[in-house]
Every structure is written in C-alpha cells, then in structure tokens.
C-alpha positions as MATLAB code, in Angstrom:
seq = 'MRMEEKDEWTHTRVPCWAASWGPGGGGNWGDARGQASNADRGKNLPTQGSRAVSRPRECPPLPALTSCGCTVPPLLLQSAPRLWALSPRSDPHPLGHMGSRSPSRTLRLWGPRSLGVALGVFMTIGFALQLCGGPFQRRLPGLQLLQPWTSSPQPASLSCPPRQHLVFLKTHKSGSSSVLNLLHRYGDRHGLRFALPARYQFGYPRPFQASRVKGYHPQDEGTPSSFHILCHHMRFNLKEVLRVMPSDSFFFSIVRDPAAMARSAFSYYRSTSPAFRKAPSLAAFLANPRAFYQPGARGDHYARNLLWFDFGLPIPPEMRPQRGNLQPPNPPYTPDPNALFQPAPTMAQGHGQTSSPASVSSSFMQWSLAWLDSVFDLVLVSEYFDESLVLLADALCWELDDVVGFMHNAQAWGQPAEEDGQLAARARAWNSLDWTLYLHFNRSLWARAKQYGRGRLESAVAELRARREALAKHCLVGGKALDPQYITDRRFRPFQFGSGKVLGYVLRSGLSSQAQEECELLATPELQYKDKLDAKQFPPTAALPLKTSSLLSP';
ca = [
      13.204    5.285  -18.356;
       9.998    5.938  -20.057;
       8.623    8.488  -17.695;
       6.386   10.518  -20.360;
       4.350    7.399  -20.752;
       3.517    7.319  -17.108;
       2.163   10.610  -16.408;
      -1.457   10.314  -17.654;
      -2.992    8.483  -14.703;
      -2.842    9.131  -10.719;
      -3.196    6.467   -8.038;
      -5.428    6.477   -4.902;
      -4.448    5.059   -1.589;
      -7.348    3.294    0.191;
      -7.469    4.229    3.714;
      -6.373    1.836    6.317;
      -9.850    1.840    8.016;
     -11.700    1.673    4.862;
     -10.098   -1.580    3.698;
      -9.226   -3.319    7.448;
     -10.442   -6.693    6.336;
      -9.431   -8.392    3.378;
     -11.480  -11.087    1.017;
     -10.820  -14.024    3.199;
     -11.530  -12.622    6.477;
      -9.671  -13.234    9.720;
      -6.083  -14.265   10.264;
      -3.709  -11.921    8.550;
      -6.543   -9.887    7.118;
      -8.366   -9.328   10.209;
      -6.342   -6.214   11.465;
      -5.242   -3.209    9.387;
      -3.410   -0.327   10.934;
      -4.981    2.405   12.815;
      -8.150    2.475   14.467;
     -11.282    4.504   13.750;
     -14.900    4.591   15.098;
     -17.559    3.093   13.239;
     -18.974    6.553   12.584;
     -15.593    7.555   11.107;
     -15.498    4.768    8.708;
     -17.756    6.494    6.262;
     -16.163    9.783    6.416;
     -14.355   11.556    3.317;
     -10.790   11.437    3.948;
      -8.430   14.425    3.431;
      -6.123   13.969    0.300;
      -2.808   15.309   -0.646;
      -2.616   15.749   -4.357;
      -4.070   12.841   -5.773;
      -3.341   10.531   -2.816;
      -5.666    9.769    0.193;
      -4.000   10.377    3.612;
      -4.745    7.255    5.568;
      -3.524    8.508    8.743;
      -2.085   11.937    9.961;
       1.269   12.736    8.508;
       1.561   16.459    9.641;
       5.055   17.527    9.966;
       5.811   19.685   12.914;
       7.017   23.280   12.352;
      10.845   23.520   11.982;
      12.897   24.271   14.859;
      15.359   27.050   14.848;
      18.654   26.384   13.074;
      20.931   26.662   15.757;
      23.136   23.511   14.960;
      25.827   26.399   13.690;
      25.064   29.306   15.917;
      22.343   30.670   13.620;
      18.707   31.553   14.667;
      16.008   31.593   11.802;
      13.089   33.725   12.644;
      10.310   31.168   13.038;
       8.160   33.028   10.481;
      10.652   31.657    7.876;
      10.162   28.004    9.194;
       6.499   27.741    8.503;
       5.971   25.407    5.449;
       3.414   22.723    4.358;
       4.251   19.301    4.957;
       5.973   17.372    2.181;
       7.330   20.575    0.487;
      10.884   20.696    0.148;
      11.029   24.492   -0.408;
      10.717   26.957    2.481;
       7.683   29.388    1.940;
       8.268   32.459    3.996;
       5.195   34.333    4.908;
       5.245   38.186    5.169;
       3.856   39.640    8.231;
       0.774   41.706    7.248;
       2.067   44.288    9.355;
       5.698   44.341    9.880;
       5.919   47.558   11.581;
       2.789   47.232   13.553;
       4.697   46.612   16.638;
       6.160   50.286   16.567;
       3.244   51.813   16.507;
       1.947   54.260   13.920;
       4.533   56.047   11.756;
       4.382   59.436   10.212;
       5.488   59.701    6.619;
       8.668   61.759    7.807;
       9.529   59.253   10.709;
       9.111   56.505    8.040;
      11.277   58.118    5.768;
      13.965   58.725    8.336;
      13.604   55.001    9.184;
      14.560   53.817    5.861;
      16.984   56.727    4.809;
      20.170   55.965    2.851;
      22.146   55.461    6.073;
      19.693   52.869    7.295;
      19.462   51.271    4.097;
      23.145   50.738    4.005;
      23.115   49.180    7.495;
      20.288   46.878    6.687;
      21.854   45.869    3.465;
      25.187   45.158    5.471;
      23.077   42.839    7.875;
      21.322   41.009    5.364;
      24.958   40.403    3.636;
      26.106   39.128    7.029;
      22.983   37.046    7.498;
      23.651   35.511    3.797;
      27.276   34.977    4.380;
      26.412   33.091    7.847;
      23.680   31.050    6.145;
      25.976   29.972    3.607;
      28.465   28.755    6.160;
      25.783   26.811    8.116;
      24.974   24.839    5.009;
      27.748   22.597    5.820;
      26.296   20.672    8.594;
      23.302   19.701    6.525;
      25.505   18.304    3.851;
      26.569   15.033    5.424;
      29.340   13.140    4.132;
      30.895   10.154    4.768;
      34.023   10.345    6.804;
      37.238   10.600    4.621;
      35.517    9.922    1.458;
      35.775   12.688   -1.500;
      32.480   12.693   -3.258;
      30.829   14.679   -5.899;
      29.230   18.141   -5.269;
      26.454   18.260   -2.732;
      22.994   17.349   -3.459;
      21.196   20.500   -4.695;
      18.258   19.471   -6.526;
      16.017   20.757   -4.124;
      16.281   24.023   -2.423;
      16.116   22.814    1.006;
      17.556   19.334    2.442;
      15.054   16.974    3.408;
      16.130   17.163    7.165;
      14.917   20.560    7.368;
      11.538   20.229    6.144;
      10.224   17.258    8.028;
      11.670   14.660   10.860;
      13.428   11.572    9.485;
      11.350    8.602   10.033;
      12.904    5.851   12.050;
      10.114    3.637   12.712;
      10.356    1.209    9.994;
       8.746   -2.058    8.679;
      10.278   -3.834    5.594;
       9.013   -6.645    4.115;
      11.974   -8.506    2.663;
      10.675  -10.401   -0.452;
      12.895  -13.088   -1.962;
      14.862  -12.512   -5.253;
      13.770   -9.017   -5.663;
      16.825   -6.718   -4.807;
      15.635   -6.669   -0.984;
      19.180   -7.757    0.279;
      20.388   -4.101   -0.992;
      17.542   -2.431    0.753;
      18.482   -4.278    3.756;
      22.103   -3.167    3.955;
      20.768    0.599    3.750;
      18.630    0.013    6.837;
      21.366   -1.889    8.781;
      23.749    1.103    8.032;
      21.292    3.463    8.966;
      19.905    1.895   11.930;
      23.685    1.119   13.149;
      24.634    4.946   12.550;
      21.825    6.267   14.396;
      21.889    3.963   17.418;
      18.396    2.460   16.431;
      17.428   -0.848   17.912;
      16.430   -3.694   15.386;
      13.714   -6.405   15.814;
      15.810   -9.481   15.244;
      15.486  -13.145   14.515;
      17.065  -15.575   16.676;
      18.915  -16.989   13.495;
      18.333  -15.243   10.197;
      14.621  -15.524    9.294;
      11.322  -14.981   11.463;
      10.331  -18.852   11.339;
       9.662  -18.643    7.266;
       7.782  -20.060    5.352;
       5.153  -19.901    8.384;
       3.545  -16.601    9.138;
       5.529  -14.092   11.329;
       4.892  -14.530   14.866;
       5.913  -11.666   17.652;
       7.472  -14.295   19.823;
      10.157  -15.058   17.255;
      11.816  -11.582   17.660;
      14.697  -11.674   20.095;
      14.213   -9.763   23.269;
      10.482   -9.546   22.547;
       8.382   -9.909   25.871;
       4.494  -10.155   25.539;
       4.143   -8.555   29.067;
       5.568   -5.290   27.580;
       2.751   -5.054   25.262;
       0.856   -1.806   25.858;
       4.061    0.090   26.737;
       5.748    1.856   23.625;
       7.554   -0.371   21.683;
      11.502   -0.604   22.017;
      12.108   -1.557   18.556;
      12.880    0.829   15.599;
      13.407   -1.305   12.461;
      11.949   -4.729   11.443;
      13.632   -6.009    8.254;
      14.401   -9.611    7.854;
      12.745  -12.420    6.141;
       9.439  -13.120    7.198;
       5.695  -14.162    5.588;
       3.875  -10.950    6.377;
       1.230  -11.215    9.181;
      -0.033   -7.672   10.132;
      -1.534   -8.520   13.329;
       1.633  -10.141   14.950;
       3.747   -7.263   13.180;
       1.724   -4.705   15.066;
       2.431   -6.582   18.374;
       6.165   -5.491   18.113;
       6.210   -2.531   16.125;
       4.787    1.094   16.845;
       1.524    1.539   14.960;
       3.296    4.836   12.967;
       5.823    2.641   11.694;
       6.607    3.351    7.716;
       5.597    0.104    6.218;
       7.478   -0.740    2.781;
       8.594   -3.358    0.459;
       9.894   -4.257   -2.953;
       8.515   -6.092   -5.882;
      10.210   -7.462   -9.280;
       9.010   -8.496  -12.475;
       8.109  -12.167  -12.244;
       9.842  -12.991  -15.385;
      13.164  -11.972  -13.965;
      12.071  -13.248  -10.676;
      11.456  -16.815  -11.926;
      14.832  -17.194  -13.608;
      16.776  -15.867  -10.260;
      14.424  -18.405   -8.262;
      15.020  -21.197  -10.409;
      18.672  -20.770  -10.055;
      18.902  -19.941   -6.510;
      16.162  -22.525   -5.002;
      16.931  -25.318   -7.362;
      17.874  -27.572   -4.490;
      14.899  -26.445   -2.254;
      11.877  -26.568   -4.467;
      11.027  -30.197   -5.724;
       9.236  -28.552   -8.636;
      12.574  -26.957   -9.559;
      14.572  -29.775   -8.841;
      12.579  -32.127  -11.178;
      12.725  -29.788  -14.105;
      15.586  -30.060  -16.461;
      15.534  -26.161  -17.052;
      13.442  -23.264  -16.370;
      12.125  -23.347  -20.255;
      10.907  -27.001  -19.675;
       9.449  -25.885  -16.298;
       7.486  -23.085  -17.710;
       6.544  -24.862  -20.832;
       4.502  -27.400  -18.792;
       4.648  -26.476  -15.025;
       1.779  -28.623  -13.989;
       4.159  -31.695  -14.798;
       6.628  -30.606  -11.941;
       4.586  -28.376   -9.459;
       2.496  -30.066   -6.622;
       0.892  -27.480   -4.443;
       1.458  -27.849   -0.939;
       4.607  -29.671   -1.288;
       7.337  -28.349    1.169;
       9.448  -25.655   -0.802;
       7.382  -25.628   -3.711;
       5.908  -21.867   -2.747;
       9.164  -20.690   -4.267;
       7.899  -22.144   -7.460;
       4.729  -19.967   -7.929;
       3.564  -16.508   -6.911;
       6.460  -16.197   -4.315;
       5.730  -12.257   -4.114;
       1.963  -13.073   -3.098;
       3.238  -15.649   -0.643;
       5.555  -13.154    0.896;
       2.808  -10.916    1.316;
       0.874  -13.146    3.338;
      -2.002  -13.100    0.899;
      -4.397  -16.128    0.786;
      -4.656  -18.158   -2.282;
      -7.721  -17.302   -4.176;
     -10.409  -19.772   -4.021;
     -10.374  -20.345   -7.755;
      -6.615  -21.264   -8.023;
      -7.012  -23.969   -4.810;
      -6.828  -27.581   -5.675;
     -10.210  -29.319   -5.991;
     -10.599  -32.257   -3.562;
      -9.191  -35.266   -5.400;
      -7.232  -33.130   -7.875;
      -3.845  -32.291   -6.572;
      -2.900  -30.120   -9.688;
      -4.262  -26.477   -9.666;
      -6.149  -25.245  -12.454;
      -3.681  -23.348  -15.120;
      -5.238  -19.589  -15.286;
      -6.077  -19.068  -19.149;
      -4.401  -15.443  -18.760;
      -1.760  -14.222  -21.214;
      -0.458  -10.998  -20.065;
       0.383   -8.268  -22.368;
       4.210   -7.644  -22.285;
       3.670   -3.905  -22.956;
       1.398   -3.669  -20.208;
       3.948   -2.564  -17.989;
       4.642    0.754  -19.822;
       1.216    1.587  -20.233;
      -1.141    3.276  -17.808;
      -3.920    1.021  -17.062;
      -7.150    2.019  -15.251;
      -7.147    1.637  -11.427;
     -10.499    0.646   -9.248;
     -10.113    3.937   -7.753;
     -10.663    5.878  -11.005;
     -13.925    3.859  -11.131;
     -12.745    2.165  -14.312;
     -12.736   -1.507  -13.250;
     -10.010   -3.885  -12.066;
      -6.445   -3.687  -12.793;
      -5.026   -6.480  -15.066;
      -5.525   -9.675  -13.342;
      -5.716  -13.324  -13.764;
      -9.057  -14.227  -15.814;
      -9.719  -17.342  -13.403;
      -9.695  -15.026  -10.319;
     -12.618  -12.814   -9.483;
     -12.392   -9.308   -9.830;
     -13.657   -8.442   -6.562;
     -10.964  -10.792   -4.659;
      -8.004   -9.123   -6.714;
      -9.581   -5.574   -5.948;
      -9.577   -6.127   -2.268;
      -6.364   -7.702   -2.034;
      -4.855   -4.748   -3.872;
      -6.726   -2.339   -1.679;
      -5.793   -4.090    1.503;
      -2.118   -4.021    0.475;
      -2.401    0.006   -0.255;
      -3.943    0.533    3.078;
      -1.098   -1.260    4.925;
       2.016   -0.205    2.836;
       3.102    3.310    2.437;
       5.465    2.592   -0.172;
       6.448   -0.341   -2.605;
       9.681   -0.187   -4.359;
      10.295   -1.705   -7.790;
      13.221   -3.593   -8.381;
      13.412   -2.588  -12.172;
      13.627    1.059  -11.117;
      15.678    0.522   -8.104;
      17.417    3.955   -8.204;
      14.050    5.739   -8.887;
      12.655    3.899   -5.777;
      15.599    4.571   -3.575;
      15.209    8.352   -4.313;
      11.420    8.272   -3.595;
      11.983    6.355   -0.546;
      14.454    8.950    0.842;
      11.844   11.522    0.094;
       9.142    9.571    1.926;
      11.274    9.010    4.922;
      12.670   12.768    5.056;
      16.420   11.030    4.727;
      19.203   12.505    3.042;
      20.318   11.177   -0.362;
      23.432    9.723    1.343;
      21.429    7.743    3.370;
      20.102    5.670    0.389;
      23.479    5.228   -1.304;
      24.947    1.931   -1.272;
      26.000   -1.126   -3.202;
      24.048   -4.156   -4.675;
      24.069   -7.190   -2.553;
      23.280  -10.920   -3.071;
      23.510  -10.434   -7.002;
      24.147  -13.705   -8.778;
      26.809  -13.994  -11.736;
      25.029  -14.865  -14.849;
      27.777  -14.381  -17.324;
      26.908  -12.616  -20.482;
      23.237  -11.352  -20.269;
      21.150  -13.247  -23.001;
      18.457  -11.337  -24.772;
      15.120  -11.852  -23.114;
      12.900  -14.793  -24.597;
       9.557  -12.872  -25.119;
       7.680  -16.340  -24.999;
       9.516  -17.588  -21.870;
       8.930  -14.444  -20.110;
       5.228  -14.410  -21.006;
       4.810  -17.898  -19.660;
       6.519  -16.891  -16.431;
       4.164  -14.168  -16.000;
       1.111  -16.278  -16.574;
       2.242  -18.890  -14.315;
       3.078  -16.424  -11.518;
      -0.207  -14.277  -12.595;
      -0.634  -13.056   -9.153;
       2.634  -11.769   -8.941;
       2.326  -10.058  -12.280;
      -0.961   -8.429  -11.019;
       0.947   -7.185   -7.887;
       3.905   -5.866  -10.065;
       1.623   -4.072  -12.433;
      -0.318   -2.625   -9.509;
       2.884   -1.406   -7.623;
       4.772   -0.278  -10.824;
       1.585    1.983  -11.563;
       1.723    3.387   -7.941;
       5.592    3.943   -7.925;
       5.222    6.056  -11.306;
       2.099    8.074   -9.877;
       4.301    9.149   -6.662;
       7.335    9.946   -9.299;
       4.741   12.289  -11.209;
       4.098   14.126   -7.843;
       7.821   14.129   -7.083;
       8.523   15.721  -10.212;
      10.321   14.182  -13.544;
      13.061   16.492  -13.734;
      13.691   16.450  -10.262;
      13.691   12.699  -10.048;
      15.994   12.321  -13.082;
      18.402   14.786  -11.617;
      18.301   13.008   -8.037;
      19.054    9.648   -9.791;
      21.760   11.095  -11.649;
      23.348   12.148   -8.404;
      22.755    9.016   -6.682;
      24.515    7.029   -9.203;
      27.291    9.525   -9.450;
      27.805    9.162   -5.488;
      27.685    5.149   -5.800;
      30.167    5.089   -8.639;
      32.563    7.413   -6.527;
      32.236    5.152   -3.530;
      32.867    1.983   -5.313;
      36.294    3.746   -6.959;
      37.124    4.692   -3.552;
      36.348    1.622   -1.723;
      36.315   -1.417   -3.908;
      39.016   -3.339   -5.859;
      37.982   -3.244   -9.539;
      35.249   -0.655   -8.302;
      32.768   -3.654   -8.842;
      31.586   -6.755   -7.557;
      33.732   -9.812   -7.772;
      33.340  -13.437   -7.889;
      33.471  -14.960   -4.595;
      36.644  -16.787   -5.390;
      38.598  -13.334   -4.848;
      37.058  -12.832   -1.623;
      39.211  -14.397    1.041;
      38.176  -12.067    3.949;
      35.021  -14.004    5.634;
      33.508  -10.778    6.829;
      32.759   -9.925    3.262;
      32.136  -13.245    1.795;
      28.501  -13.568    0.954;
      26.837  -16.882    1.771;
      26.921  -19.208   -1.197;
      23.685  -21.195   -2.073;
      21.934  -22.387   -5.288;
      23.647  -23.020   -8.658;
      24.644  -19.479   -9.495;
      27.557  -17.766   -7.722;
      26.686  -14.951   -5.420;
      29.117  -11.940   -5.937;
      30.597   -9.789   -3.134;
      33.403   -6.956   -2.531;
      37.117   -6.876   -1.627;
      38.245   -3.551   -0.182;
      41.069   -1.601   -1.503;
      43.921   -1.380    0.461;
      45.441    1.982    1.842;
      42.477    3.423    3.262;
      42.280    5.812    5.886;
      40.774    4.355    9.241;
      37.390    6.364    8.634;
      36.968    5.448    5.200;
      38.045    1.711    5.895;
      35.189    1.662    8.529;
      32.593    3.117    6.141;
      33.653    1.008    3.341;
      33.443   -2.197    5.448;
      29.956   -1.578    6.268;
      29.078   -0.847    2.555;
      30.490   -4.376    1.486;
      29.244   -6.355    4.708;
      26.788   -9.020    3.400;
      23.445   -9.406    5.131;
      24.177  -12.553    7.220;
      27.330  -11.015    8.876;
      25.809   -7.758    9.372;
      22.955   -9.128   11.168;
      25.302  -11.051   13.309;
      27.191   -7.712   13.948;
      23.799   -5.960   15.127;
      22.968   -8.852   17.299;
      26.319   -8.869   19.237;
      25.747   -5.032   19.246;
      22.185   -5.346   20.862;
      22.834   -8.479   23.020;
      26.559   -8.641   23.847;
      27.619  -11.961   25.317;
      27.768  -12.067   28.792;
      31.179  -13.078   30.653;
      31.216  -16.734   31.801;
      30.577  -16.812   35.401;
      33.608  -18.683   37.392;
      32.794  -22.152   38.443;
      32.921  -22.895   42.176;
      36.132  -25.112   43.260;
      33.543  -27.451   45.009;
      31.495  -28.282   41.767;
      34.932  -28.830   40.117;
      35.913  -31.357   42.857;
      32.754  -33.190   43.132;
      32.430  -36.666   41.203;
];
C-alpha cells in the first residue's frame, strides 16, 4: 500500500444541486438527490476539510451514557461531527452557580480533605466508566476474538448515530458480493427492511424500476419509505431509486481495475456474451476486440465498460456506432500503467480533466464524474478492499465488527500468473471509460484516507484482518474458502456459473449454538441469504382449506 504517494492532492465533492443534470439530459440524469431553489444553486457550499458538503450531515449531540447505569454530564458530550475523540468544553464559570466566593471560603472548599473526597469521586467515576466500556465493544456471541478495537479514543457508535438508510450499487465482478454479505448480516441483525427483487436482480440489464421492488406500492409515495437497504444487482436509475428509498440514504458502490475485471468477466460470462464466446481466449479478444464485439448485441454489455454500464451512464456520442457501421471506433487511448499510483489533477483543482479516453470530449467526462460525485457518498476500490471497508465503517458510523466478513463469489484461478503488462494495457484501453472511473474513484478514496489519517488507517486495517483471520479459524474447515466439490450442504454452496469454479465455505463441527448461528451467516452465499431475507419479510401464508363442495364438484 503506497499511501505516501497519495498525500499530495485532495478531492472535492460536487454538490448534488450543482450537478443535478448530466451531459445527456433527461432519463437517469434528470434528477439528483436533494432539492434546492434556483436562488440556492449559485451559493457557496460549506466544506469539511477539502470535501464540499452536499447536504446537511450534522450529527446530533450524544445522549447520556445510560446503557450501563452511568450518566455523563452533557458538557462532556458536545463534539463536532465526524470527530472520533470527545472534546470536553470547560465551563468558563464552573463555580458561578455558587455565587461569589471569598478567598478563605474558596480555600476551605478545596482544602486537603475536600480534595481527597474529590479524588475518590473521580477514581470511582473512572472505574465505572471503565466497566461501562464493555457494552460498546460488541462481539460476536461465543467467538473469542483479539483485543478490542482501540485505534480511536471513542467508538464510532458514540460520535454519531449509525446510518441505516443505504443504497449499494452492486457492480459486477468487483467484489460486490462480499459487501452484500456485510449488508445482509447488518440489516438482518438490526431488523432492517430490504428492498428485494422478485428473483435475484432488478430486471438487469434494463434500468432499475421501482415497480420491480417486492412490496413496493406506488400509492405509498409521499409517505416515509418503509425500506432501509437497497443492495441487489441493478442498472442504476436514480429517479426510480428515489421513489423507493429515503432521500437521506447513503449511496455507495465499488469499482475494480478493468484489467482484473476483464479476466474475471471473460471467465464468468463466456457463455452469456457473444463477443467472449466467439473469442478463443482473452488475449485473442483484446488483441482485436472489434473482430468479436458487436455493440447492442444481447449480453455484450459484459464485454466492454461494464462498470460504466452498471452506473447507468450513457454512451458518449463519440463512441456510438455510426449509421451503417456496426463497429464502434477503437479509442486511441493507451493508459499509463503507473497512473494508478500517481496523483493526477482533478477538475475541481482547476487543472483540467482526469485521465480519460482521447476520443471522448473532456466536458462529457467531467460532467459524468461530477454527476457521480453528486450522487454517491463513497465508492470503494476492490484492490484496496480492507482500506475501503474501514472508511465505509467510518462514514456509516458503524463499528469495525460490522464490516468484518469473508470473501464471497470468488473464483478459483489456480496458481496466480504474473500479470502481462501488455494484456493489462489493452484491457484498460478497450474499457477506457471504466479505467477513467477507476482512476477517479481510486483518487477520491485515498483523499478520504488522507483525511482519516494514514497511521490510524493502517492500524484499523491490521485489526480488521486479524479479526477476519480469527473468525476464519474459528468457523471454517481449513480456515479458508474451498472448492465447491467439498461443499455438501446446499445452504453454503455458491451458485456455479461460468467456466471457473466459485469457492465457498464448510463450517467446522462442534461449534456452540451461538457460534454456529454467526458462522452460518458469515458463510451464507448471496442467493441463499436473499431467500432467507425474503422469507423473513414475506412469510409464506398458510394454504386455506378447500371447501368440501369444491372437491366433490365435477
């Protein structure tokens, strides 16, 4: 992790109402989150550090710590939002309520005997607070983990309320299934209501429609939404999403380097994409993709700029096939392999555009990225998955244990081969729009990491990995994912699709009942967990007894 190379720049968030339209206009791009009058659109926005605030995020004052019988004076609970450490404020007149004090009376008040009593009181309070620390260090029942998370002086749950209105854009082949398991377990544990598809996707690859959400009723619009989490596969459509989810929802997603993504997509969607199916190998496909790829062919959206497609962005005019020519232009864009690890100028700094395809106009790319920044609060990066999870927990005011989990839907690759630099460059060039997205969100992730603090982030990532390893040793046979041939329990066998084997988990025997329950949830694949949530939210109704007359009628 080369964090020292990422501390030279910052990232500015474009406010929702300042970028509430896209370069294409209408459709997905016509509505952005939050409303503001025309008079407000030109106003300067408040900032937090280097990040513009697109809507109010004030955290309310903390309540008294009464969960363990303790009461902390409100004076100690006043802290600025997003700060992890309490900042007690001293009363300018701590004895003002007692009236004026003469020097002799003051000396008597703070005499040796009184000081001894005061010292005893403070020691008692300190001991009580130490005992109270337990309820805020949540653990998985029955599991013996490592030492409690102590990187920040104060747990996240005490600095701001946890966010529970969540929209996760689950992009394909980017590690999103692992994030989905975190959301499934968190929502399940806290009794939250999921916006679920009738099957397993929201009509993908068609744009998301509110009508595809199970239990959604258009007549309920205008009333507070009953859904907390929207997280299953869809092609993003903001206008329709806002018909289902509250406007204060936290929007986030995940991206992956197109070079790695192309390898995974080629293996997984070989039977689905005609372009991949016709190519003898990924190398052959990337050597001359126009020989295999046909724009608009059913399933070929998997073969080019899949991230861009999932985000619901329109195809740039320069990349659309001309009338009479079914083949799109091959952009003369050769990305710099080192650009990923080098700070690049952002449009917000006034230095022009982020690296983008040479054949796509600068203004189109700028507005596309600005629109995404106005909608999404955070975008994770698959290559820095653990760092992303720590920053996600911070943004959501969740505890570290809430983002500890196992990897899901991973494919077995055998011995990892050394990356072919030329093949990676070709994959990034062919998926140039995705590469632009990746560079942009990689940049914004490390800008957030800089604000979080390098040392603090490294400590948090180490703790997260230690807890994951402890859970794996406690829960899993072999302490790792296994080939599906060893998984006989259908509850934990992942859906097998594509040419590669999808790995899963086998639980150890002899677990306590509490540990068994927790380990099962950690190991449950996304399809089985979705079915579990579906049955919980929509329990099957008992069949009504048939009338005797109907049985006897001819």
